[in-house]
Amino acid sequence: MLPVAQQSSIQSNQVSEERPCKKRRRFHMKNWKKQIALVVAAGLLMAMGAVTAFASSKSRLETITDLYWGDDGTTANWETVEDAYQYEVRLYCEESQVASVKTKKDSYDMEKKMTKEGNYTFRVRALAKSNSKEFTDGYWSEDSEETYIAADFAELIKNGGSSSQLKNGGPGKKEGEQAAEEKEASVVSQAKWIQEAGSGRWWYQNADGSYPANGWWQDLANGIWYFFDAQGYMQTGWIDWNGSRYYCTGSGAMAVGEYTIDGAAYRFDASGALQE
C-alpha cells in the first residue's frame, strides 16, 4: 500500500493528464459547430444564387409606347404586348394618381373614375402570370397625352350619372341622341378635328367642348383659316362672305396668294379675299 503522499501525487497527476483531454473535446465541439454553420451558410448562398439566376433568366415583357385616349376622351387605349397575361393601368388627374385597375383587354373606359375636373393622363404596363417561368412584368410606360374633363361632366359622374345623359353638342345631331358622338362633343374637352361617321363631314371640337360655326375660324396650331357653316361643318370650295369671295381647298384651308382652281389661276390677298 502506497503512502498517502504518493497516492495524492498520483491522483494529482491523473487529474492533470485528464484536463487537456476535456479541453480538446470542447475544442473539437466548437469546430464541429462552426463547420455546420459554414455548411448552412454556404447552402443559403447557393440557394440565393439559384433564385437570382432563375430570375435573371426570365424575359421582361415589352414596355408599351403606343398609348392614347379614344375619341370619347375617357377610354384609355394601348398597344398589345405579346405574351402579356394582363395589363395594369394607372389614372392620374393633374399628376396625382386617382385610380389603378387591371384588365386583360387593350383598353379601359375610365369614365367612372373621372369625378374631378382637370387634365387626365394614364400609364400602363404589361403583367406576366405570377407563376410564369419565362416572363417578368414590363416597365411602366410614359404618360399619355392629356384629356380634359369639364366640371359639369365630373359632377355628373360623381353623382352616379353617365355620359349618355348628356345633351348633344356636335353639329347636325338630334337632341337626346345617345351615340358616341354626344359624349365626344359634350364631355371631353380635348381640342381636335372630328369626322362624322356616315357623311364624312368634318367639324372641330374646342377644348371646352364647343365648336366653331357660321364663320371663319383660325387653327392657332398652324395659323390656317377654315370656314364653318351654320351647323358647324367645315366647308370647301368657293365661299362668299361679307362682300368678298374666298376659296377653301380640299383640306378646308383658306387659299392665299396664287392658286390654280380647275386649271385657272387666281390670286388671293393676305386676308384670303379674291383679287380681281
PDB file of C-alpha atoms in Angstrom:
ATOM      1  CA  MET A   1       0.000   0.000   0.000  1.00  0.00           C
ATOM      2  CA  LEU A   2       1.408   3.379  -1.040  1.00  0.00           C
ATOM      3  CA  PRO A   3       1.890   6.158   1.360  1.00  0.00           C
ATOM      4  CA  VAL A   4      -0.795   8.789   1.423  1.00  0.00           C
ATOM      5  CA  ALA A   5       1.529  11.400  -0.026  1.00  0.00           C
ATOM      6  CA  GLN A   6       2.330   9.229  -3.038  1.00  0.00           C
ATOM      7  CA  GLN A   7      -1.336   8.395  -3.601  1.00  0.00           C
ATOM      8  CA  SER A   8      -2.163  12.073  -3.569  1.00  0.00           C
ATOM      9  CA  SER A   9       0.629  12.749  -6.043  1.00  0.00           C
ATOM     10  CA  ILE A  10      -0.555  10.030  -8.418  1.00  0.00           C
ATOM     11  CA  GLN A  11      -4.159  11.286  -8.255  1.00  0.00           C
ATOM     12  CA  SER A  12      -2.968  14.800  -8.928  1.00  0.00           C
ATOM     13  CA  ASN A  13      -1.044  13.634 -12.000  1.00  0.00           C
ATOM     14  CA  GLN A  14      -4.037  11.723 -13.286  1.00  0.00           C
ATOM     15  CA  VAL A  15      -6.227  14.777 -12.924  1.00  0.00           C
ATOM     16  CA  SER A  16      -3.713  16.959 -14.680  1.00  0.00           C
ATOM     17  CA  GLU A  17      -3.459  14.440 -17.510  1.00  0.00           C
ATOM     18  CA  GLU A  18      -7.236  14.263 -17.917  1.00  0.00           C
ATOM     19  CA  ARG A  19      -7.817  18.015 -18.113  1.00  0.00           C
ATOM     20  CA  PRO A  20      -6.182  18.511 -21.538  1.00  0.00           C
ATOM     21  CA  CYS A  21      -8.447  15.801 -22.935  1.00  0.00           C
ATOM     22  CA  LYS A  22     -11.508  17.691 -21.733  1.00  0.00           C
ATOM     23  CA  LYS A  23     -10.214  20.866 -23.331  1.00  0.00           C
ATOM     24  CA  ARG A  24      -9.604  19.090 -26.618  1.00  0.00           C
ATOM     25  CA  ARG A  25     -13.137  17.704 -26.582  1.00  0.00           C
ATOM     26  CA  ARG A  26     -14.533  21.191 -26.053  1.00  0.00           C
ATOM     27  CA  PHE A  27     -12.287  22.466 -28.830  1.00  0.00           C
ATOM     28  CA  HIS A  28     -13.479  19.764 -31.234  1.00  0.00           C
ATOM     29  CA  MET A  29     -17.101  20.505 -30.293  1.00  0.00           C
ATOM     30  CA  LYS A  30     -16.658  24.186 -31.185  1.00  0.00           C
ATOM     31  CA  ASN A  31     -15.065  23.295 -34.518  1.00  0.00           C
ATOM     32  CA  TRP A  32     -17.927  20.966 -35.320  1.00  0.00           C
ATOM     33  CA  LYS A  33     -20.490  23.688 -34.663  1.00  0.00           C
ATOM     34  CA  LYS A  34     -18.538  26.132 -36.810  1.00  0.00           C
ATOM     35  CA  GLN A  35     -18.397  23.624 -39.648  1.00  0.00           C
ATOM     36  CA  ILE A  36     -22.158  23.118 -39.503  1.00  0.00           C
ATOM     37  CA  ALA A  37     -22.708  26.890 -39.548  1.00  0.00           C
ATOM     38  CA  LEU A  38     -20.418  27.233 -42.569  1.00  0.00           C
ATOM     39  CA  VAL A  39     -22.244  24.463 -44.419  1.00  0.00           C
ATOM     40  CA  VAL A  40     -25.630  26.055 -43.687  1.00  0.00           C
ATOM     41  CA  ALA A  41     -24.390  29.478 -44.803  1.00  0.00           C
ATOM     42  CA  ALA A  42     -22.956  28.017 -47.993  1.00  0.00           C
ATOM     43  CA  GLY A  43     -26.242  26.286 -48.688  1.00  0.00           C
ATOM     44  CA  LEU A  44     -28.169  29.514 -48.237  1.00  0.00           C
ATOM     45  CA  LEU A  45     -25.810  31.363 -50.565  1.00  0.00           C
ATOM     46  CA  MET A  46     -26.200  28.668 -53.188  1.00  0.00           C
ATOM     47  CA  ALA A  47     -29.979  28.803 -52.881  1.00  0.00           C
ATOM     48  CA  MET A  48     -29.989  32.590 -53.193  1.00  0.00           C
ATOM     49  CA  GLY A  49     -27.722  32.349 -56.205  1.00  0.00           C
ATOM     50  CA  ALA A  50     -30.051  29.843 -57.816  1.00  0.00           C
ATOM     51  CA  VAL A  51     -33.049  32.126 -57.233  1.00  0.00           C
ATOM     52  CA  THR A  52     -31.171  35.110 -58.660  1.00  0.00           C
ATOM     53  CA  ALA A  53     -30.059  33.114 -61.668  1.00  0.00           C
ATOM     54  CA  PHE A  54     -33.616  31.907 -62.206  1.00  0.00           C
ATOM     55  CA  ALA A  55     -34.991  35.446 -62.013  1.00  0.00           C
ATOM     56  CA  SER A  56     -32.358  36.825 -64.361  1.00  0.00           C
ATOM     57  CA  SER A  57     -33.141  34.097 -66.869  1.00  0.00           C
ATOM     58  CA  LYS A  58     -36.702  35.444 -67.294  1.00  0.00           C
ATOM     59  CA  SER A  59     -37.505  37.774 -70.178  1.00  0.00           C
ATOM     60  CA  ARG A  60     -39.029  41.150 -69.328  1.00  0.00           C
ATOM     61  CA  LEU A  61     -42.222  41.968 -71.199  1.00  0.00           C
ATOM     62  CA  GLU A  62     -42.006  44.877 -73.636  1.00  0.00           C
ATOM     63  CA  THR A  63     -42.599  48.435 -72.473  1.00  0.00           C
ATOM     64  CA  ILE A  64     -45.729  49.937 -74.014  1.00  0.00           C
ATOM     65  CA  THR A  65     -45.035  53.025 -76.133  1.00  0.00           C
ATOM     66  CA  ASP A  66     -48.249  53.453 -78.147  1.00  0.00           C
ATOM     67  CA  LEU A  67     -50.997  54.682 -75.815  1.00  0.00           C
ATOM     68  CA  TYR A  68     -53.766  57.175 -76.464  1.00  0.00           C
ATOM     69  CA  TRP A  69     -57.244  58.344 -75.476  1.00  0.00           C
ATOM     70  CA  GLY A  70     -60.148  57.162 -77.610  1.00  0.00           C
ATOM     71  CA  ASP A  71     -62.429  59.552 -79.471  1.00  0.00           C
ATOM     72  CA  ASP A  72     -64.759  59.609 -76.461  1.00  0.00           C
ATOM     73  CA  GLY A  73     -61.913  61.035 -74.381  1.00  0.00           C
ATOM     74  CA  THR A  74     -62.425  58.678 -71.437  1.00  0.00           C
ATOM     75  CA  THR A  75     -61.296  55.326 -72.840  1.00  0.00           C
ATOM     76  CA  ALA A  76     -57.604  54.563 -72.425  1.00  0.00           C
ATOM     77  CA  ASN A  77     -56.139  52.539 -75.304  1.00  0.00           C
ATOM     78  CA  TRP A  78     -52.727  50.947 -75.778  1.00  0.00           C
ATOM     79  CA  GLU A  79     -50.845  48.517 -77.968  1.00  0.00           C
ATOM     80  CA  THR A  80     -50.991  44.821 -77.132  1.00  0.00           C
ATOM     81  CA  VAL A  81     -47.854  43.151 -75.814  1.00  0.00           C
ATOM     82  CA  GLU A  82     -47.020  39.632 -76.874  1.00  0.00           C
ATOM     83  CA  ASP A  83     -47.059  37.102 -74.011  1.00  0.00           C
ATOM     84  CA  ALA A  84     -48.678  39.592 -71.588  1.00  0.00           C
ATOM     85  CA  TYR A  85     -51.163  37.969 -69.210  1.00  0.00           C
ATOM     86  CA  GLN A  86     -52.902  41.232 -68.334  1.00  0.00           C
ATOM     87  CA  TYR A  87     -52.289  44.978 -68.018  1.00  0.00           C
ATOM     88  CA  GLU A  88     -52.129  47.373 -65.097  1.00  0.00           C
ATOM     89  CA  VAL A  89     -53.369  50.913 -65.745  1.00  0.00           C
ATOM     90  CA  ARG A  90     -52.944  53.945 -63.503  1.00  0.00           C
ATOM     91  CA  LEU A  91     -55.061  57.062 -63.974  1.00  0.00           C
ATOM     92  CA  TYR A  92     -53.800  60.498 -62.958  1.00  0.00           C
ATOM     93  CA  CYS A  93     -55.581  63.828 -62.579  1.00  0.00           C
ATOM     94  CA  GLU A  94     -53.245  66.828 -62.556  1.00  0.00           C
ATOM     95  CA  GLU A  95     -50.342  64.401 -61.890  1.00  0.00           C
ATOM     96  CA  SER A  96     -51.991  62.818 -58.815  1.00  0.00           C
ATOM     97  CA  GLN A  97     -52.983  59.155 -59.044  1.00  0.00           C
ATOM     98  CA  VAL A  98     -56.733  58.667 -58.728  1.00  0.00           C
ATOM     99  CA  ALA A  99     -57.209  55.044 -59.801  1.00  0.00           C
ATOM    100  CA  SER A 100     -55.407  51.808 -60.608  1.00  0.00           C
ATOM    101  CA  VAL A 101     -57.046  48.933 -62.480  1.00  0.00           C
ATOM    102  CA  LYS A 102     -56.077  45.636 -64.091  1.00  0.00           C
ATOM    103  CA  THR A 103     -57.572  44.266 -67.285  1.00  0.00           C
ATOM    104  CA  LYS A 104     -56.834  41.616 -69.884  1.00  0.00           C
ATOM    105  CA  LYS A 105     -58.040  43.888 -72.690  1.00  0.00           C
ATOM    106  CA  ASP A 106     -56.045  46.566 -74.520  1.00  0.00           C
ATOM    107  CA  SER A 107     -58.426  49.365 -73.491  1.00  0.00           C
ATOM    108  CA  TYR A 108     -60.332  50.531 -70.423  1.00  0.00           C
ATOM    109  CA  ASP A 109     -63.079  53.143 -70.071  1.00  0.00           C
ATOM    110  CA  MET A 110     -62.067  55.420 -67.197  1.00  0.00           C
ATOM    111  CA  GLU A 111     -65.329  57.387 -67.208  1.00  0.00           C
ATOM    112  CA  LYS A 112     -66.439  56.250 -63.742  1.00  0.00           C
ATOM    113  CA  LYS A 113     -63.053  57.254 -62.311  1.00  0.00           C
ATOM    114  CA  MET A 114     -63.201  60.819 -63.653  1.00  0.00           C
ATOM    115  CA  THR A 115     -65.011  62.551 -60.807  1.00  0.00           C
ATOM    116  CA  LYS A 116     -62.830  65.667 -60.691  1.00  0.00           C
ATOM    117  CA  GLU A 117     -62.373  68.483 -63.157  1.00  0.00           C
ATOM    118  CA  GLY A 118     -58.931  68.629 -64.697  1.00  0.00           C
ATOM    119  CA  ASN A 119     -56.406  67.173 -67.102  1.00  0.00           C
ATOM    120  CA  TYR A 120     -56.163  63.389 -67.021  1.00  0.00           C
ATOM    121  CA  THR A 121     -53.328  61.120 -68.148  1.00  0.00           C
ATOM    122  CA  PHE A 122     -52.667  57.423 -67.750  1.00  0.00           C
ATOM    123  CA  ARG A 123     -49.800  54.948 -67.653  1.00  0.00           C
ATOM    124  CA  VAL A 124     -49.863  51.250 -68.411  1.00  0.00           C
ATOM    125  CA  ARG A 125     -47.593  48.231 -68.138  1.00  0.00           C
ATOM    126  CA  ALA A 126     -47.792  44.613 -69.228  1.00  0.00           C
ATOM    127  CA  LEU A 127     -48.009  41.974 -66.500  1.00  0.00           C
ATOM    128  CA  ALA A 128     -46.839  38.376 -66.624  1.00  0.00           C
ATOM    129  CA  LYS A 129     -48.532  35.496 -64.837  1.00  0.00           C
ATOM    130  CA  SER A 130     -47.486  35.391 -61.189  1.00  0.00           C
ATOM    131  CA  ASN A 131     -46.095  31.875 -61.611  1.00  0.00           C
ATOM    132  CA  SER A 132     -44.540  32.420 -65.035  1.00  0.00           C
ATOM    133  CA  LYS A 133     -41.159  30.762 -65.502  1.00  0.00           C
ATOM    134  CA  GLU A 134     -40.436  32.674 -68.714  1.00  0.00           C
ATOM    135  CA  PHE A 135     -41.518  36.296 -68.237  1.00  0.00           C
ATOM    136  CA  THR A 136     -41.488  39.096 -65.711  1.00  0.00           C
ATOM    137  CA  ASP A 137     -43.569  42.293 -65.603  1.00  0.00           C
ATOM    138  CA  GLY A 138     -42.794  45.056 -68.083  1.00  0.00           C
ATOM    139  CA  TYR A 139     -41.742  48.583 -67.149  1.00  0.00           C
ATOM    140  CA  TRP A 140     -44.280  51.394 -66.847  1.00  0.00           C
ATOM    141  CA  SER A 141     -44.975  53.409 -69.990  1.00  0.00           C
ATOM    142  CA  GLU A 142     -44.554  57.155 -70.236  1.00  0.00           C
ATOM    143  CA  ASP A 143     -47.599  59.344 -69.535  1.00  0.00           C
ATOM    144  CA  SER A 144     -50.281  59.508 -72.203  1.00  0.00           C
ATOM    145  CA  GLU A 145     -51.417  62.789 -73.688  1.00  0.00           C
ATOM    146  CA  GLU A 146     -53.848  64.806 -71.592  1.00  0.00           C
ATOM    147  CA  THR A 147     -57.606  64.745 -71.863  1.00  0.00           C
ATOM    148  CA  TYR A 148     -59.569  67.452 -70.072  1.00  0.00           C
ATOM    149  CA  ILE A 149     -62.733  66.674 -68.123  1.00  0.00           C
ATOM    150  CA  ALA A 150     -65.100  69.588 -67.535  1.00  0.00           C
ATOM    151  CA  ALA A 151     -66.624  70.318 -64.129  1.00  0.00           C
ATOM    152  CA  ASP A 152     -70.213  69.523 -65.165  1.00  0.00           C
ATOM    153  CA  PHE A 153     -69.263  66.112 -66.503  1.00  0.00           C
ATOM    154  CA  ALA A 154     -67.134  65.307 -63.444  1.00  0.00           C
ATOM    155  CA  GLU A 155     -70.038  66.260 -61.181  1.00  0.00           C
ATOM    156  CA  LEU A 156     -72.440  64.120 -63.194  1.00  0.00           C
ATOM    157  CA  ILE A 157     -70.194  61.066 -62.894  1.00  0.00           C
ATOM    158  CA  LYS A 158     -69.569  61.734 -59.206  1.00  0.00           C
ATOM    159  CA  ASN A 159     -73.318  61.650 -58.594  1.00  0.00           C
ATOM    160  CA  GLY A 160     -73.722  58.317 -60.345  1.00  0.00           C
ATOM    161  CA  GLY A 161     -74.644  59.587 -63.797  1.00  0.00           C
ATOM    162  CA  SER A 162     -73.139  58.698 -67.154  1.00  0.00           C
ATOM    163  CA  SER A 163     -72.229  60.425 -70.385  1.00  0.00           C
ATOM    164  CA  SER A 164     -75.343  59.013 -72.086  1.00  0.00           C
ATOM    165  CA  GLN A 165     -77.416  61.505 -70.091  1.00  0.00           C
ATOM    166  CA  LEU A 166     -75.710  64.500 -71.693  1.00  0.00           C
ATOM    167  CA  LYS A 167     -77.208  66.554 -74.488  1.00  0.00           C
ATOM    168  CA  ASN A 168     -75.516  66.526 -77.852  1.00  0.00           C
ATOM    169  CA  GLY A 169     -73.132  69.389 -78.612  1.00  0.00           C
ATOM    170  CA  GLY A 170     -71.985  68.461 -82.117  1.00  0.00           C
ATOM    171  CA  PRO A 171     -73.314  69.872 -85.363  1.00  0.00           C
ATOM    172  CA  GLY A 172     -76.239  68.218 -87.111  1.00  0.00           C
ATOM    173  CA  LYS A 173     -77.155  65.887 -84.246  1.00  0.00           C
ATOM    174  CA  LYS A 174     -80.609  65.480 -82.737  1.00  0.00           C
ATOM    175  CA  GLU A 175     -81.161  66.407 -79.124  1.00  0.00           C
ATOM    176  CA  GLY A 176     -81.231  63.373 -76.860  1.00  0.00           C
ATOM    177  CA  GLU A 177     -79.316  61.191 -79.332  1.00  0.00           C
ATOM    178  CA  GLN A 178     -77.210  58.703 -77.387  1.00  0.00           C
ATOM    179  CA  ALA A 179     -74.483  57.977 -79.884  1.00  0.00           C
ATOM    180  CA  ALA A 180     -70.792  58.079 -79.094  1.00  0.00           C
ATOM    181  CA  GLU A 181     -70.547  61.481 -80.783  1.00  0.00           C
ATOM    182  CA  GLU A 182     -72.632  63.004 -77.974  1.00  0.00           C
ATOM    183  CA  LYS A 183     -70.063  62.167 -75.403  1.00  0.00           C
ATOM    184  CA  GLU A 184     -67.310  63.234 -77.729  1.00  0.00           C
ATOM    185  CA  ALA A 185     -68.819  66.671 -78.306  1.00  0.00           C
ATOM    186  CA  SER A 186     -70.226  67.452 -74.871  1.00  0.00           C
ATOM    187  CA  VAL A 187     -67.915  65.800 -72.411  1.00  0.00           C
ATOM    188  CA  VAL A 188     -64.348  65.602 -73.480  1.00  0.00           C
ATOM    189  CA  SER A 189     -62.569  68.891 -73.754  1.00  0.00           C
ATOM    190  CA  GLN A 190     -59.698  67.653 -75.875  1.00  0.00           C
ATOM    191  CA  ALA A 191     -59.447  70.033 -78.850  1.00  0.00           C
ATOM    192  CA  LYS A 192     -59.383  68.068 -82.101  1.00  0.00           C
ATOM    193  CA  TRP A 193     -60.838  67.540 -85.560  1.00  0.00           C
ATOM    194  CA  ILE A 194     -63.699  65.048 -85.760  1.00  0.00           C
ATOM    195  CA  GLN A 195     -65.012  63.384 -88.895  1.00  0.00           C
ATOM    196  CA  GLU A 196     -68.678  62.474 -88.716  1.00  0.00           C
ATOM    197  CA  ALA A 197     -69.403  58.823 -89.395  1.00  0.00           C
ATOM    198  CA  GLY A 198     -71.542  58.260 -92.468  1.00  0.00           C
ATOM    199  CA  SER A 199     -71.411  61.739 -94.004  1.00  0.00           C
ATOM    200  CA  GLY A 200     -67.639  62.068 -93.777  1.00  0.00           C
ATOM    201  CA  ARG A 201     -68.006  65.756 -92.952  1.00  0.00           C
ATOM    202  CA  TRP A 202     -65.544  67.431 -90.595  1.00  0.00           C
ATOM    203  CA  TRP A 203     -66.057  69.687 -87.607  1.00  0.00           C
ATOM    204  CA  TYR A 204     -63.757  70.963 -84.886  1.00  0.00           C
ATOM    205  CA  GLN A 205     -64.182  70.440 -81.170  1.00  0.00           C
ATOM    206  CA  ASN A 206     -62.723  73.152 -78.940  1.00  0.00           C
ATOM    207  CA  ALA A 207     -61.088  72.480 -75.584  1.00  0.00           C
ATOM    208  CA  ASP A 208     -64.327  73.291 -73.748  1.00  0.00           C
ATOM    209  CA  GLY A 209     -66.464  71.007 -75.927  1.00  0.00           C
ATOM    210  CA  SER A 210     -67.900  73.817 -78.093  1.00  0.00           C
ATOM    211  CA  TYR A 211     -67.365  74.104 -81.847  1.00  0.00           C
ATOM    212  CA  PRO A 212     -66.948  76.968 -84.352  1.00  0.00           C
ATOM    213  CA  ALA A 213     -69.907  77.657 -86.646  1.00  0.00           C
ATOM    214  CA  ASN A 214     -71.230  80.193 -89.151  1.00  0.00           C
ATOM    215  CA  GLY A 215     -67.967  81.928 -89.938  1.00  0.00           C
ATOM    216  CA  TRP A 216     -64.210  81.841 -90.099  1.00  0.00           C
ATOM    217  CA  TRP A 217     -62.031  80.124 -87.522  1.00  0.00           C
ATOM    218  CA  GLN A 218     -58.240  80.016 -87.255  1.00  0.00           C
ATOM    219  CA  ASP A 219     -56.335  76.964 -86.065  1.00  0.00           C
ATOM    220  CA  LEU A 220     -53.736  78.538 -83.790  1.00  0.00           C
ATOM    221  CA  ALA A 221     -51.534  75.464 -84.084  1.00  0.00           C
ATOM    222  CA  ASN A 222     -50.732  76.196 -87.738  1.00  0.00           C
ATOM    223  CA  GLY A 223     -52.260  79.622 -88.433  1.00  0.00           C
ATOM    224  CA  ILE A 224     -54.598  78.288 -91.147  1.00  0.00           C
ATOM    225  CA  TRP A 225     -58.121  79.673 -91.530  1.00  0.00           C
ATOM    226  CA  TYR A 226     -61.188  77.485 -92.066  1.00  0.00           C
ATOM    227  CA  PHE A 227     -64.825  78.274 -92.751  1.00  0.00           C
ATOM    228  CA  PHE A 228     -67.718  76.538 -90.969  1.00  0.00           C
ATOM    229  CA  ASP A 229     -71.394  76.661 -91.907  1.00  0.00           C
ATOM    230  CA  ALA A 230     -74.262  77.423 -89.522  1.00  0.00           C
ATOM    231  CA  GLN A 231     -74.337  73.799 -88.332  1.00  0.00           C
ATOM    232  CA  GLY A 232     -70.611  73.737 -87.646  1.00  0.00           C
ATOM    233  CA  TYR A 233     -69.376  71.683 -90.598  1.00  0.00           C
ATOM    234  CA  MET A 234     -66.142  72.681 -92.326  1.00  0.00           C
ATOM    235  CA  GLN A 235     -66.641  73.981 -95.868  1.00  0.00           C
ATOM    236  CA  THR A 236     -64.575  73.579 -99.034  1.00  0.00           C
ATOM    237  CA  GLY A 237     -64.737  75.343-102.389  1.00  0.00           C
ATOM    238  CA  TRP A 238     -65.897  78.906-103.030  1.00  0.00           C
ATOM    239  CA  ILE A 239     -67.085  80.939-100.048  1.00  0.00           C
ATOM    240  CA  ASP A 240     -68.939  84.256-100.390  1.00  0.00           C
ATOM    241  CA  TRP A 241     -68.581  86.219 -97.177  1.00  0.00           C
ATOM    242  CA  ASN A 242     -69.243  89.881 -96.345  1.00  0.00           C
ATOM    243  CA  GLY A 243     -68.968  91.064 -99.924  1.00  0.00           C
ATOM    244  CA  SER A 244     -65.755  89.180-100.727  1.00  0.00           C
ATOM    245  CA  ARG A 245     -65.059  85.825-102.289  1.00  0.00           C
ATOM    246  CA  TYR A 246     -62.750  83.225-100.786  1.00  0.00           C
ATOM    247  CA  TYR A 247     -61.676  79.718-101.653  1.00  0.00           C
ATOM    248  CA  CYS A 248     -61.091  76.784 -99.311  1.00  0.00           C
ATOM    249  CA  THR A 249     -59.054  73.845-100.575  1.00  0.00           C
ATOM    250  CA  GLY A 250     -59.999  70.187-100.260  1.00  0.00           C
ATOM    251  CA  SER A 251     -58.444  70.130 -96.795  1.00  0.00           C
ATOM    252  CA  GLY A 252     -60.553  73.137 -95.804  1.00  0.00           C
ATOM    253  CA  ALA A 253     -57.593  75.534 -95.673  1.00  0.00           C
ATOM    254  CA  MET A 254     -58.277  79.064 -96.956  1.00  0.00           C
ATOM    255  CA  ALA A 255     -56.271  79.867-100.096  1.00  0.00           C
ATOM    256  CA  VAL A 256     -53.863  82.836-100.072  1.00  0.00           C
ATOM    257  CA  GLY A 257     -51.541  84.127-102.784  1.00  0.00           C
ATOM    258  CA  GLU A 258     -51.662  82.492-106.214  1.00  0.00           C
ATOM    259  CA  TYR A 259     -53.751  79.368-106.525  1.00  0.00           C
ATOM    260  CA  THR A 260     -54.892  77.279-109.507  1.00  0.00           C
ATOM    261  CA  ILE A 261     -58.506  76.109-109.458  1.00  0.00           C
ATOM    262  CA  ASP A 262     -59.871  73.867-112.224  1.00  0.00           C
ATOM    263  CA  GLY A 263     -56.980  74.895-114.467  1.00  0.00           C
ATOM    264  CA  ALA A 264     -57.453  78.641-113.958  1.00  0.00           C
ATOM    265  CA  ALA A 265     -55.035  80.816-111.961  1.00  0.00           C
ATOM    266  CA  TYR A 266     -56.402  83.064-109.225  1.00  0.00           C
ATOM    267  CA  ARG A 267     -54.804  85.487-106.792  1.00  0.00           C
ATOM    268  CA  PHE A 268     -55.936  85.967-103.209  1.00  0.00           C
ATOM    269  CA  ASP A 269     -54.660  88.651-100.835  1.00  0.00           C
ATOM    270  CA  ALA A 270     -53.256  88.024 -97.344  1.00  0.00           C
ATOM    271  CA  SER A 271     -56.774  88.021 -95.895  1.00  0.00           C
ATOM    272  CA  GLY A 272     -57.833  85.343 -98.394  1.00  0.00           C
ATOM    273  CA  ALA A 273     -60.099  87.627-100.444  1.00  0.00           C
ATOM    274  CA  LEU A 274     -60.090  87.075-104.216  1.00  0.00           C
ATOM    275  CA  GLN A 275     -58.327  89.805-106.214  1.00  0.00           C
ATOM    276  CA  GLU A 276     -59.982  90.846-109.486  1.00  0.00           C
TER     277      GLU A 276
END
